[in-house]
Amino acid sequence: MGDKKTVRERGIYKVTIIGSIVNFLLLVFKFVAGFMGHSAAMLADAVHSLSDFVTDLVVIVFVRISNKPQDKTHDYGHGKYETLATAIIGLLLLVVGFGILWNGASSIYAFIKGQQLEEPGIVALIAALVSIVAKEILYQYTVIEGKKLDSQAVIANAWHHRSDALSSIGTAIGIGGAILLGENWRVLDPVAAVIVSFFIIKVAIQLLIPCVDELLEKSLPDEVEKEIEQALLSFPGVSEPHHLRTRRIGSYYAIEVHVRMDGNITLEQAHATATAIEHKLKDIFGEGTLINIHVEPKK
């Protein structure tokens, strides 16, 4: 179990560090391009990349904590620190989404009022196109690795990469339209930014809802609980599973259940069966699964 956790932790570090290096290079490039190209949209995009870089650091810190073993103060391990990291990423996405929405709406309002929007330079457009390609590649790599590692936080971070790519698409459309179509079309930049912000906000909410469910101790889905009951009943002499309590702790499940066995069997036999059940559930749901089986005599 320890070796698997170490491999998983190293895998999460690897994918996150690669993402953080790309994010750092992109945010520096975007800030330079934003200033040189006089593009407020590109500067906003750079801030978005900065938020990606910050979330990479959050994942690195919290995953190390979440992989710590059980101790006196955390009987169920530290898995929920990873959930907390996912929630922080979701909240950051939400803030960034509303920030882009506010800035875009403010620019549109200023344009309607007759204010002249500044024309961005070609370097800002190049930066946006580079960002789109780089962040989409990074998203695909990160989400694949996140699923392999079964890490909510890594998958959440992958969506943050994609939100940055979406933001850059809006920025590229706006900057490209402003350069190619003239000053009357410079409003395309904030319009596209507002549209993209809704996608970012949607992704943030989709990430936050499961985190809230877990932090509020929501039970595992019905199909998972049925699978647990079927596994229990597959053992001869085991019947009437009841008081089944389940929850998710980070990437792991916690399962507590009462079962009935023949009251005439020895304590050693009952313990052996309970241990076999535990091994089977861990084979199905992973070595990190926390299991508590209460054995009662048949009535």
mmCIF file with all atom_site columns, C-alpha atoms in Angstrom, residues 75-268:
data_model
loop_
_atom_site.group_PDB
_atom_site.id
_atom_site.type_symbol
_atom_site.label_atom_id
_atom_site.label_alt_id
_atom_site.label_comp_id
_atom_site.label_asym_id
_atom_site.label_entity_id
_atom_site.label_seq_id
_atom_site.pdbx_PDB_ins_code
_atom_site.Cartn_x
_atom_site.Cartn_y
_atom_site.Cartn_z
_atom_site.occupancy
_atom_site.B_iso_or_equiv
_atom_site.pdbx_formal_charge
_atom_site.auth_seq_id
_atom_site.auth_comp_id
_atom_site.auth_asym_id
_atom_site.auth_atom_id
_atom_site.pdbx_PDB_model_num
ATOM 1   C CA . ASP A 1 75  ? -8.032  8.321   12.294  1.00 0.00 ? 75  ASP A CA 1
ATOM 2   C CA . TYR A 1 76  ? -9.351  8.280   8.724   1.00 0.00 ? 76  TYR A CA 1
ATOM 3   C CA . GLY A 1 77  ? -6.154  9.557   7.128   1.00 0.00 ? 77  GLY A CA 1
ATOM 4   C CA . HIS A 1 78  ? -5.583  12.907  5.425   1.00 0.00 ? 78  HIS A CA 1
ATOM 5   C CA . GLY A 1 79  ? -7.451  12.287  2.152   1.00 0.00 ? 79  GLY A CA 1
ATOM 6   C CA . LYS A 1 80  ? -9.775  15.253  2.570   1.00 0.00 ? 80  LYS A CA 1
ATOM 7   C CA . TYR A 1 81  ? -6.862  17.650  2.207   1.00 0.00 ? 81  TYR A CA 1
ATOM 8   C CA . GLU A 1 82  ? -6.911  16.690  -1.481  1.00 0.00 ? 82  GLU A CA 1
ATOM 9   C CA . THR A 1 83  ? -10.636 17.463  -1.560  1.00 0.00 ? 83  THR A CA 1
ATOM 10  C CA . LEU A 1 84  ? -9.874  20.820  0.024   1.00 0.00 ? 84  LEU A CA 1
ATOM 11  C CA . ALA A 1 85  ? -7.264  21.466  -2.689  1.00 0.00 ? 85  ALA A CA 1
ATOM 12  C CA . THR A 1 86  ? -9.885  20.689  -5.353  1.00 0.00 ? 86  THR A CA 1
ATOM 13  C CA . ALA A 1 87  ? -12.317 23.077  -3.665  1.00 0.00 ? 87  ALA A CA 1
ATOM 14  C CA . ILE A 1 88  ? -9.693  25.845  -3.579  1.00 0.00 ? 88  ILE A CA 1
ATOM 15  C CA . ILE A 1 89  ? -9.037  25.360  -7.306  1.00 0.00 ? 89  ILE A CA 1
ATOM 16  C CA . GLY A 1 90  ? -12.791 25.490  -7.968  1.00 0.00 ? 90  GLY A CA 1
ATOM 17  C CA . LEU A 1 91  ? -13.121 28.698  -5.952  1.00 0.00 ? 91  LEU A CA 1
ATOM 18  C CA . LEU A 1 92  ? -10.179 30.272  -7.790  1.00 0.00 ? 92  LEU A CA 1
ATOM 19  C CA . LEU A 1 93  ? -11.801 29.329  -11.095 1.00 0.00 ? 93  LEU A CA 1
ATOM 20  C CA . LEU A 1 94  ? -15.046 30.900  -9.915  1.00 0.00 ? 94  LEU A CA 1
ATOM 21  C CA . VAL A 1 95  ? -13.285 34.133  -8.924  1.00 0.00 ? 95  VAL A CA 1
ATOM 22  C CA . VAL A 1 96  ? -11.376 34.269  -12.226 1.00 0.00 ? 96  VAL A CA 1
ATOM 23  C CA . GLY A 1 97  ? -14.586 33.593  -14.171 1.00 0.00 ? 97  GLY A CA 1
ATOM 24  C CA . PHE A 1 98  ? -16.481 36.404  -12.456 1.00 0.00 ? 98  PHE A CA 1
ATOM 25  C CA . GLY A 1 99  ? -13.435 38.666  -12.835 1.00 0.00 ? 99  GLY A CA 1
ATOM 26  C CA . ILE A 1 100 ? -13.350 38.124  -16.596 1.00 0.00 ? 100 ILE A CA 1
ATOM 27  C CA . LEU A 1 101 ? -17.126 38.631  -16.737 1.00 0.00 ? 101 LEU A CA 1
ATOM 28  C CA . TRP A 1 102 ? -16.895 41.921  -14.818 1.00 0.00 ? 102 TRP A CA 1
ATOM 29  C CA . ASN A 1 103 ? -14.004 43.298  -16.866 1.00 0.00 ? 103 ASN A CA 1
ATOM 30  C CA . GLY A 1 104 ? -15.616 42.305  -20.156 1.00 0.00 ? 104 GLY A CA 1
ATOM 31  C CA . ALA A 1 105 ? -18.970 43.805  -19.213 1.00 0.00 ? 105 ALA A CA 1
ATOM 32  C CA . SER A 1 106 ? -17.277 47.018  -18.066 1.00 0.00 ? 106 SER A CA 1
ATOM 33  C CA . SER A 1 107 ? -15.443 47.358  -21.409 1.00 0.00 ? 107 SER A CA 1
ATOM 34  C CA . ILE A 1 108 ? -18.641 46.724  -23.365 1.00 0.00 ? 108 ILE A CA 1
ATOM 35  C CA . TYR A 1 109 ? -20.444 49.379  -21.313 1.00 0.00 ? 109 TYR A CA 1
ATOM 36  C CA . ALA A 1 110 ? -17.596 51.846  -21.912 1.00 0.00 ? 110 ALA A CA 1
ATOM 37  C CA . PHE A 1 111 ? -17.710 51.140  -25.672 1.00 0.00 ? 111 PHE A CA 1
ATOM 38  C CA . ILE A 1 112 ? -21.477 51.700  -25.770 1.00 0.00 ? 112 ILE A CA 1
ATOM 39  C CA . LYS A 1 113 ? -20.946 55.012  -23.989 1.00 0.00 ? 113 LYS A CA 1
ATOM 40  C CA . GLY A 1 114 ? -18.622 56.064  -26.800 1.00 0.00 ? 114 GLY A CA 1
ATOM 41  C CA . GLN A 1 115 ? -15.256 55.357  -25.227 1.00 0.00 ? 115 GLN A CA 1
ATOM 42  C CA . GLN A 1 116 ? -12.567 54.379  -27.725 1.00 0.00 ? 116 GLN A CA 1
ATOM 43  C CA . LEU A 1 117 ? -11.014 51.009  -26.993 1.00 0.00 ? 117 LEU A CA 1
ATOM 44  C CA . GLU A 1 118 ? -7.264  50.723  -27.593 1.00 0.00 ? 118 GLU A CA 1
ATOM 45  C CA . GLU A 1 119 ? -6.077  48.634  -30.539 1.00 0.00 ? 119 GLU A CA 1
ATOM 46  C CA . PRO A 1 120 ? -3.884  45.718  -29.471 1.00 0.00 ? 120 PRO A CA 1
ATOM 47  C CA . GLY A 1 121 ? -0.620  44.815  -31.198 1.00 0.00 ? 121 GLY A CA 1
ATOM 48  C CA . ILE A 1 122 ? 0.160   41.689  -33.246 1.00 0.00 ? 122 ILE A CA 1
ATOM 49  C CA . VAL A 1 123 ? 2.422   40.328  -30.485 1.00 0.00 ? 123 VAL A CA 1
ATOM 50  C CA . ALA A 1 124 ? -0.639  39.999  -28.245 1.00 0.00 ? 124 ALA A CA 1
ATOM 51  C CA . LEU A 1 125 ? -2.421  37.921  -30.918 1.00 0.00 ? 125 LEU A CA 1
ATOM 52  C CA . ILE A 1 126 ? 0.615   35.650  -31.268 1.00 0.00 ? 126 ILE A CA 1
ATOM 53  C CA . ALA A 1 127 ? 0.712   35.158  -27.501 1.00 0.00 ? 127 ALA A CA 1
ATOM 54  C CA . ALA A 1 128 ? -2.986  34.211  -27.466 1.00 0.00 ? 128 ALA A CA 1
ATOM 55  C CA . LEU A 1 129 ? -2.517  31.622  -30.242 1.00 0.00 ? 129 LEU A CA 1
ATOM 56  C CA . VAL A 1 130 ? 0.533   30.108  -28.526 1.00 0.00 ? 130 VAL A CA 1
ATOM 57  C CA . SER A 1 131 ? -1.436  29.926  -25.270 1.00 0.00 ? 131 SER A CA 1
ATOM 58  C CA . ILE A 1 132 ? -4.362  28.123  -26.913 1.00 0.00 ? 132 ILE A CA 1
ATOM 59  C CA . VAL A 1 133 ? -2.132  25.381  -28.342 1.00 0.00 ? 133 VAL A CA 1
ATOM 60  C CA . ALA A 1 134 ? 0.066   25.017  -25.247 1.00 0.00 ? 134 ALA A CA 1
ATOM 61  C CA . LYS A 1 135 ? -2.786  24.916  -22.743 1.00 0.00 ? 135 LYS A CA 1
ATOM 62  C CA . GLU A 1 136 ? -4.909  22.453  -24.747 1.00 0.00 ? 136 GLU A CA 1
ATOM 63  C CA . ILE A 1 137 ? -1.932  20.068  -24.974 1.00 0.00 ? 137 ILE A CA 1
ATOM 64  C CA . LEU A 1 138 ? -1.348  20.539  -21.251 1.00 0.00 ? 138 LEU A CA 1
ATOM 65  C CA . TYR A 1 139 ? -5.048  19.873  -20.523 1.00 0.00 ? 139 TYR A CA 1
ATOM 66  C CA . GLN A 1 140 ? -5.055  16.603  -22.495 1.00 0.00 ? 140 GLN A CA 1
ATOM 67  C CA . TYR A 1 141 ? -1.868  15.401  -20.784 1.00 0.00 ? 141 TYR A CA 1
ATOM 68  C CA . THR A 1 142 ? -3.020  16.391  -17.294 1.00 0.00 ? 142 THR A CA 1
ATOM 69  C CA . VAL A 1 143 ? -6.540  14.941  -17.492 1.00 0.00 ? 143 VAL A CA 1
ATOM 70  C CA . ILE A 1 144 ? -5.214  11.591  -18.791 1.00 0.00 ? 144 ILE A CA 1
ATOM 71  C CA . GLU A 1 145 ? -2.663  11.415  -15.973 1.00 0.00 ? 145 GLU A CA 1
ATOM 72  C CA . GLY A 1 146 ? -5.272  12.542  -13.419 1.00 0.00 ? 146 GLY A CA 1
ATOM 73  C CA . LYS A 1 147 ? -7.579  9.658   -14.373 1.00 0.00 ? 147 LYS A CA 1
ATOM 74  C CA . LYS A 1 148 ? -4.688  7.185   -14.235 1.00 0.00 ? 148 LYS A CA 1
ATOM 75  C CA . LEU A 1 149 ? -3.737  8.444   -10.776 1.00 0.00 ? 149 LEU A CA 1
ATOM 76  C CA . ASP A 1 150 ? -7.393  8.713   -9.658  1.00 0.00 ? 150 ASP A CA 1
ATOM 77  C CA . SER A 1 151 ? -6.736  12.230  -8.360  1.00 0.00 ? 151 SER A CA 1
ATOM 78  C CA . GLN A 1 152 ? -9.583  14.742  -8.156  1.00 0.00 ? 152 GLN A CA 1
ATOM 79  C CA . ALA A 1 153 ? -7.136  17.573  -7.635  1.00 0.00 ? 153 ALA A CA 1
ATOM 80  C CA . VAL A 1 154 ? -5.108  16.765  -10.779 1.00 0.00 ? 154 VAL A CA 1
ATOM 81  C CA . ILE A 1 155 ? -8.271  16.474  -12.891 1.00 0.00 ? 155 ILE A CA 1
ATOM 82  C CA . ALA A 1 156 ? -9.492  19.778  -11.444 1.00 0.00 ? 156 ALA A CA 1
ATOM 83  C CA . ASN A 1 157 ? -6.179  21.334  -12.369 1.00 0.00 ? 157 ASN A CA 1
ATOM 84  C CA . ALA A 1 158 ? -6.552  19.963  -15.915 1.00 0.00 ? 158 ALA A CA 1
ATOM 85  C CA . TRP A 1 159 ? -9.848  21.832  -16.232 1.00 0.00 ? 159 TRP A CA 1
ATOM 86  C CA . HIS A 1 160 ? -8.090  24.954  -15.058 1.00 0.00 ? 160 HIS A CA 1
ATOM 87  C CA . HIS A 1 161 ? -5.659  24.501  -17.953 1.00 0.00 ? 161 HIS A CA 1
ATOM 88  C CA . ARG A 1 162 ? -8.558  24.163  -20.378 1.00 0.00 ? 162 ARG A CA 1
ATOM 89  C CA . SER A 1 163 ? -10.307 27.236  -18.956 1.00 0.00 ? 163 SER A CA 1
ATOM 90  C CA . ASP A 1 164 ? -7.123  29.162  -19.711 1.00 0.00 ? 164 ASP A CA 1
ATOM 91  C CA . ALA A 1 165 ? -7.179  27.822  -23.285 1.00 0.00 ? 165 ALA A CA 1
ATOM 92  C CA . LEU A 1 166 ? -10.834 28.886  -23.613 1.00 0.00 ? 166 LEU A CA 1
ATOM 93  C CA . SER A 1 167 ? -9.968  32.296  -22.245 1.00 0.00 ? 167 SER A CA 1
ATOM 94  C CA . SER A 1 168 ? -7.169  32.591  -24.815 1.00 0.00 ? 168 SER A CA 1
ATOM 95  C CA . ILE A 1 169 ? -9.588  31.689  -27.619 1.00 0.00 ? 169 ILE A CA 1
ATOM 96  C CA . GLY A 1 170 ? -11.809 34.586  -26.597 1.00 0.00 ? 170 GLY A CA 1
ATOM 97  C CA . THR A 1 171 ? -8.771  36.823  -26.347 1.00 0.00 ? 171 THR A CA 1
ATOM 98  C CA . ALA A 1 172 ? -7.510  35.742  -29.799 1.00 0.00 ? 172 ALA A CA 1
ATOM 99  C CA . ILE A 1 173 ? -10.905 36.417  -31.396 1.00 0.00 ? 173 ILE A CA 1
ATOM 100 C CA . GLY A 1 174 ? -11.112 39.828  -29.798 1.00 0.00 ? 174 GLY A CA 1
ATOM 101 C CA . ILE A 1 175 ? -7.536  40.847  -30.590 1.00 0.00 ? 175 ILE A CA 1
ATOM 102 C CA . GLY A 1 176 ? -7.735  39.420  -34.121 1.00 0.00 ? 176 GLY A CA 1
ATOM 103 C CA . GLY A 1 177 ? -11.045 41.185  -34.770 1.00 0.00 ? 177 GLY A CA 1
ATOM 104 C CA . ALA A 1 178 ? -9.685  44.481  -33.460 1.00 0.00 ? 178 ALA A CA 1
ATOM 105 C CA . ILE A 1 179 ? -6.593  44.251  -35.658 1.00 0.00 ? 179 ILE A CA 1
ATOM 106 C CA . LEU A 1 180 ? -8.271  43.031  -38.856 1.00 0.00 ? 180 LEU A CA 1
ATOM 107 C CA . LEU A 1 181 ? -11.683 44.764  -38.740 1.00 0.00 ? 181 LEU A CA 1
ATOM 108 C CA . GLY A 1 182 ? -10.818 48.155  -37.294 1.00 0.00 ? 182 GLY A CA 1
ATOM 109 C CA . GLU A 1 183 ? -11.827 50.228  -34.298 1.00 0.00 ? 183 GLU A CA 1
ATOM 110 C CA . ASN A 1 184 ? -15.577 49.645  -34.661 1.00 0.00 ? 184 ASN A CA 1
ATOM 111 C CA . TRP A 1 185 ? -15.000 45.954  -33.969 1.00 0.00 ? 185 TRP A CA 1
ATOM 112 C CA . ARG A 1 186 ? -12.703 46.250  -30.970 1.00 0.00 ? 186 ARG A CA 1
ATOM 113 C CA . VAL A 1 187 ? -15.682 45.405  -28.762 1.00 0.00 ? 187 VAL A CA 1
ATOM 114 C CA . LEU A 1 188 ? -15.283 41.780  -29.957 1.00 0.00 ? 188 LEU A CA 1
ATOM 115 C CA . ASP A 1 189 ? -12.595 41.295  -27.314 1.00 0.00 ? 189 ASP A CA 1
ATOM 116 C CA . PRO A 1 190 ? -14.781 41.979  -24.247 1.00 0.00 ? 190 PRO A CA 1
ATOM 117 C CA . VAL A 1 191 ? -17.798 40.235  -25.836 1.00 0.00 ? 191 VAL A CA 1
ATOM 118 C CA . ALA A 1 192 ? -15.792 37.045  -26.358 1.00 0.00 ? 192 ALA A CA 1
ATOM 119 C CA . ALA A 1 193 ? -14.364 37.335  -22.853 1.00 0.00 ? 193 ALA A CA 1
ATOM 120 C CA . VAL A 1 194 ? -17.874 37.511  -21.347 1.00 0.00 ? 194 VAL A CA 1
ATOM 121 C CA . ILE A 1 195 ? -18.958 34.387  -23.273 1.00 0.00 ? 195 ILE A CA 1
ATOM 122 C CA . VAL A 1 196 ? -15.872 32.455  -22.168 1.00 0.00 ? 196 VAL A CA 1
ATOM 123 C CA . SER A 1 197 ? -16.383 33.533  -18.548 1.00 0.00 ? 197 SER A CA 1
ATOM 124 C CA . PHE A 1 198 ? -19.677 31.620  -18.426 1.00 0.00 ? 198 PHE A CA 1
ATOM 125 C CA . PHE A 1 199 ? -17.882 28.410  -19.450 1.00 0.00 ? 199 PHE A CA 1
ATOM 126 C CA . ILE A 1 200 ? -15.265 28.987  -16.752 1.00 0.00 ? 200 ILE A CA 1
ATOM 127 C CA . ILE A 1 201 ? -17.941 29.598  -14.102 1.00 0.00 ? 201 ILE A CA 1
ATOM 128 C CA . LYS A 1 202 ? -19.777 26.418  -15.186 1.00 0.00 ? 202 LYS A CA 1
ATOM 129 C CA . VAL A 1 203 ? -16.611 24.315  -14.825 1.00 0.00 ? 203 VAL A CA 1
ATOM 130 C CA . ALA A 1 204 ? -15.938 25.853  -11.391 1.00 0.00 ? 204 ALA A CA 1
ATOM 131 C CA . ILE A 1 205 ? -19.419 24.916  -10.167 1.00 0.00 ? 205 ILE A CA 1
ATOM 132 C CA . GLN A 1 206 ? -19.046 21.363  -11.532 1.00 0.00 ? 206 GLN A CA 1
ATOM 133 C CA . LEU A 1 207 ? -15.830 20.998  -9.531  1.00 0.00 ? 207 LEU A CA 1
ATOM 134 C CA . LEU A 1 208 ? -17.217 22.525  -6.342  1.00 0.00 ? 208 LEU A CA 1
ATOM 135 C CA . ILE A 1 209 ? -20.442 20.500  -6.041  1.00 0.00 ? 209 ILE A CA 1
ATOM 136 C CA . PRO A 1 210 ? -18.705 17.088  -5.500  1.00 0.00 ? 210 PRO A CA 1
ATOM 137 C CA . CYS A 1 211 ? -16.330 18.731  -3.007  1.00 0.00 ? 211 CYS A CA 1
ATOM 138 C CA . VAL A 1 212 ? -19.248 20.135  -1.021  1.00 0.00 ? 212 VAL A CA 1
ATOM 139 C CA . ASP A 1 213 ? -20.961 16.720  -1.107  1.00 0.00 ? 213 ASP A CA 1
ATOM 140 C CA . GLU A 1 214 ? -17.845 15.036  0.272   1.00 0.00 ? 214 GLU A CA 1
ATOM 141 C CA . LEU A 1 215 ? -17.178 17.636  2.937   1.00 0.00 ? 215 LEU A CA 1
ATOM 142 C CA . LEU A 1 216 ? -20.826 17.259  4.034   1.00 0.00 ? 216 LEU A CA 1
ATOM 143 C CA . GLU A 1 217 ? -20.302 13.476  4.297   1.00 0.00 ? 217 GLU A CA 1
ATOM 144 C CA . LYS A 1 218 ? -22.629 12.539  1.424   1.00 0.00 ? 218 LYS A CA 1
ATOM 145 C CA . SER A 1 219 ? -22.988 8.768   0.972   1.00 0.00 ? 219 SER A CA 1
ATOM 146 C CA . LEU A 1 220 ? -21.501 6.986   -2.028  1.00 0.00 ? 220 LEU A CA 1
ATOM 147 C CA . PRO A 1 221 ? -23.826 6.465   -5.032  1.00 0.00 ? 221 PRO A CA 1
ATOM 148 C CA . ASP A 1 222 ? -26.488 3.735   -4.774  1.00 0.00 ? 222 ASP A CA 1
ATOM 149 C CA . GLU A 1 223 ? -24.767 1.561   -7.389  1.00 0.00 ? 223 GLU A CA 1
ATOM 150 C CA . VAL A 1 224 ? -21.552 1.558   -5.321  1.00 0.00 ? 224 VAL A CA 1
ATOM 151 C CA . GLU A 1 225 ? -23.433 0.598   -2.135  1.00 0.00 ? 225 GLU A CA 1
ATOM 152 C CA . LYS A 1 226 ? -25.219 -2.216  -4.000  1.00 0.00 ? 226 LYS A CA 1
ATOM 153 C CA . GLU A 1 227 ? -21.846 -3.471  -5.211  1.00 0.00 ? 227 GLU A CA 1
ATOM 154 C CA . ILE A 1 228 ? -20.613 -3.479  -1.598  1.00 0.00 ? 228 ILE A CA 1
ATOM 155 C CA . GLU A 1 229 ? -23.662 -5.491  -0.455  1.00 0.00 ? 229 GLU A CA 1
ATOM 156 C CA . GLN A 1 230 ? -23.202 -8.010  -3.290  1.00 0.00 ? 230 GLN A CA 1
ATOM 157 C CA . ALA A 1 231 ? -19.547 -8.467  -2.303  1.00 0.00 ? 231 ALA A CA 1
ATOM 158 C CA . LEU A 1 232 ? -20.573 -9.108  1.315   1.00 0.00 ? 232 LEU A CA 1
ATOM 159 C CA . LEU A 1 233 ? -23.264 -11.657 0.390   1.00 0.00 ? 233 LEU A CA 1
ATOM 160 C CA . SER A 1 234 ? -20.842 -13.560 -1.864  1.00 0.00 ? 234 SER A CA 1
ATOM 161 C CA . PHE A 1 235 ? -19.244 -15.041 1.279   1.00 0.00 ? 235 PHE A CA 1
ATOM 162 C CA . PRO A 1 236 ? -20.871 -18.245 2.646   1.00 0.00 ? 236 PRO A CA 1
ATOM 163 C CA . GLY A 1 237 ? -22.456 -17.759 6.039   1.00 0.00 ? 237 GLY A CA 1
ATOM 164 C CA . VAL A 1 238 ? -22.632 -13.977 5.736   1.00 0.00 ? 238 VAL A CA 1
ATOM 165 C CA . SER A 1 239 ? -26.124 -12.463 5.649   1.00 0.00 ? 239 SER A CA 1
ATOM 166 C CA . GLU A 1 240 ? -28.243 -9.427  6.385   1.00 0.00 ? 240 GLU A CA 1
ATOM 167 C CA . PRO A 1 241 ? -25.799 -6.561  5.746   1.00 0.00 ? 241 PRO A CA 1
ATOM 168 C CA . HIS A 1 242 ? -27.227 -3.524  7.522   1.00 0.00 ? 242 HIS A CA 1
ATOM 169 C CA . HIS A 1 243 ? -26.294 -0.123  8.942   1.00 0.00 ? 243 HIS A CA 1
ATOM 170 C CA . LEU A 1 244 ? -24.164 0.426   5.842   1.00 0.00 ? 244 LEU A CA 1
ATOM 171 C CA . ARG A 1 245 ? -22.425 3.788   6.061   1.00 0.00 ? 245 ARG A CA 1
ATOM 172 C CA . THR A 1 246 ? -20.238 5.054   3.239   1.00 0.00 ? 246 THR A CA 1
ATOM 173 C CA . ARG A 1 247 ? -18.431 8.231   2.291   1.00 0.00 ? 247 ARG A CA 1
ATOM 174 C CA . ARG A 1 248 ? -15.553 9.453   0.186   1.00 0.00 ? 248 ARG A CA 1
ATOM 175 C CA . ILE A 1 249 ? -12.278 10.671  1.688   1.00 0.00 ? 249 ILE A CA 1
ATOM 176 C CA . GLY A 1 250 ? -10.206 12.278  -1.059  1.00 0.00 ? 250 GLY A CA 1
ATOM 177 C CA . SER A 1 251 ? -9.505  9.529   -3.607  1.00 0.00 ? 251 SER A CA 1
ATOM 178 C CA . TYR A 1 252 ? -10.535 6.748   -1.216  1.00 0.00 ? 252 TYR A CA 1
ATOM 179 C CA . TYR A 1 253 ? -13.764 5.237   0.106   1.00 0.00 ? 253 TYR A CA 1
ATOM 180 C CA . ALA A 1 254 ? -14.674 4.696   3.766   1.00 0.00 ? 254 ALA A CA 1
ATOM 181 C CA . ILE A 1 255 ? -17.060 1.783   4.403   1.00 0.00 ? 255 ILE A CA 1
ATOM 182 C CA . GLU A 1 256 ? -18.683 0.758   7.682   1.00 0.00 ? 256 GLU A CA 1
ATOM 183 C CA . VAL A 1 257 ? -21.190 -2.101  7.801   1.00 0.00 ? 257 VAL A CA 1
ATOM 184 C CA . HIS A 1 258 ? -22.812 -4.641  10.137  1.00 0.00 ? 258 HIS A CA 1
ATOM 185 C CA . VAL A 1 259 ? -23.208 -8.283  8.995   1.00 0.00 ? 259 VAL A CA 1
ATOM 186 C CA . ARG A 1 260 ? -24.633 -11.403 10.598  1.00 0.00 ? 260 ARG A CA 1
ATOM 187 C CA . MET A 1 261 ? -22.846 -14.769 10.887  1.00 0.00 ? 261 MET A CA 1
ATOM 188 C CA . ASP A 1 262 ? -23.646 -18.089 12.542  1.00 0.00 ? 262 ASP A CA 1
ATOM 189 C CA . GLY A 1 263 ? -23.338 -17.644 16.298  1.00 0.00 ? 263 GLY A CA 1
ATOM 190 C CA . ASN A 1 264 ? -21.887 -21.155 16.675  1.00 0.00 ? 264 ASN A CA 1
ATOM 191 C CA . ILE A 1 265 ? -18.692 -20.481 14.733  1.00 0.00 ? 265 ILE A CA 1
ATOM 192 C CA . THR A 1 266 ? -15.520 -19.591 16.617  1.00 0.00 ? 266 THR A CA 1
ATOM 193 C CA . LEU A 1 267 ? -14.267 -16.046 17.026  1.00 0.00 ? 267 LEU A CA 1
ATOM 194 C CA . GLU A 1 268 ? -11.257 -17.015 14.903  1.00 0.00 ? 268 GLU A CA 1
#
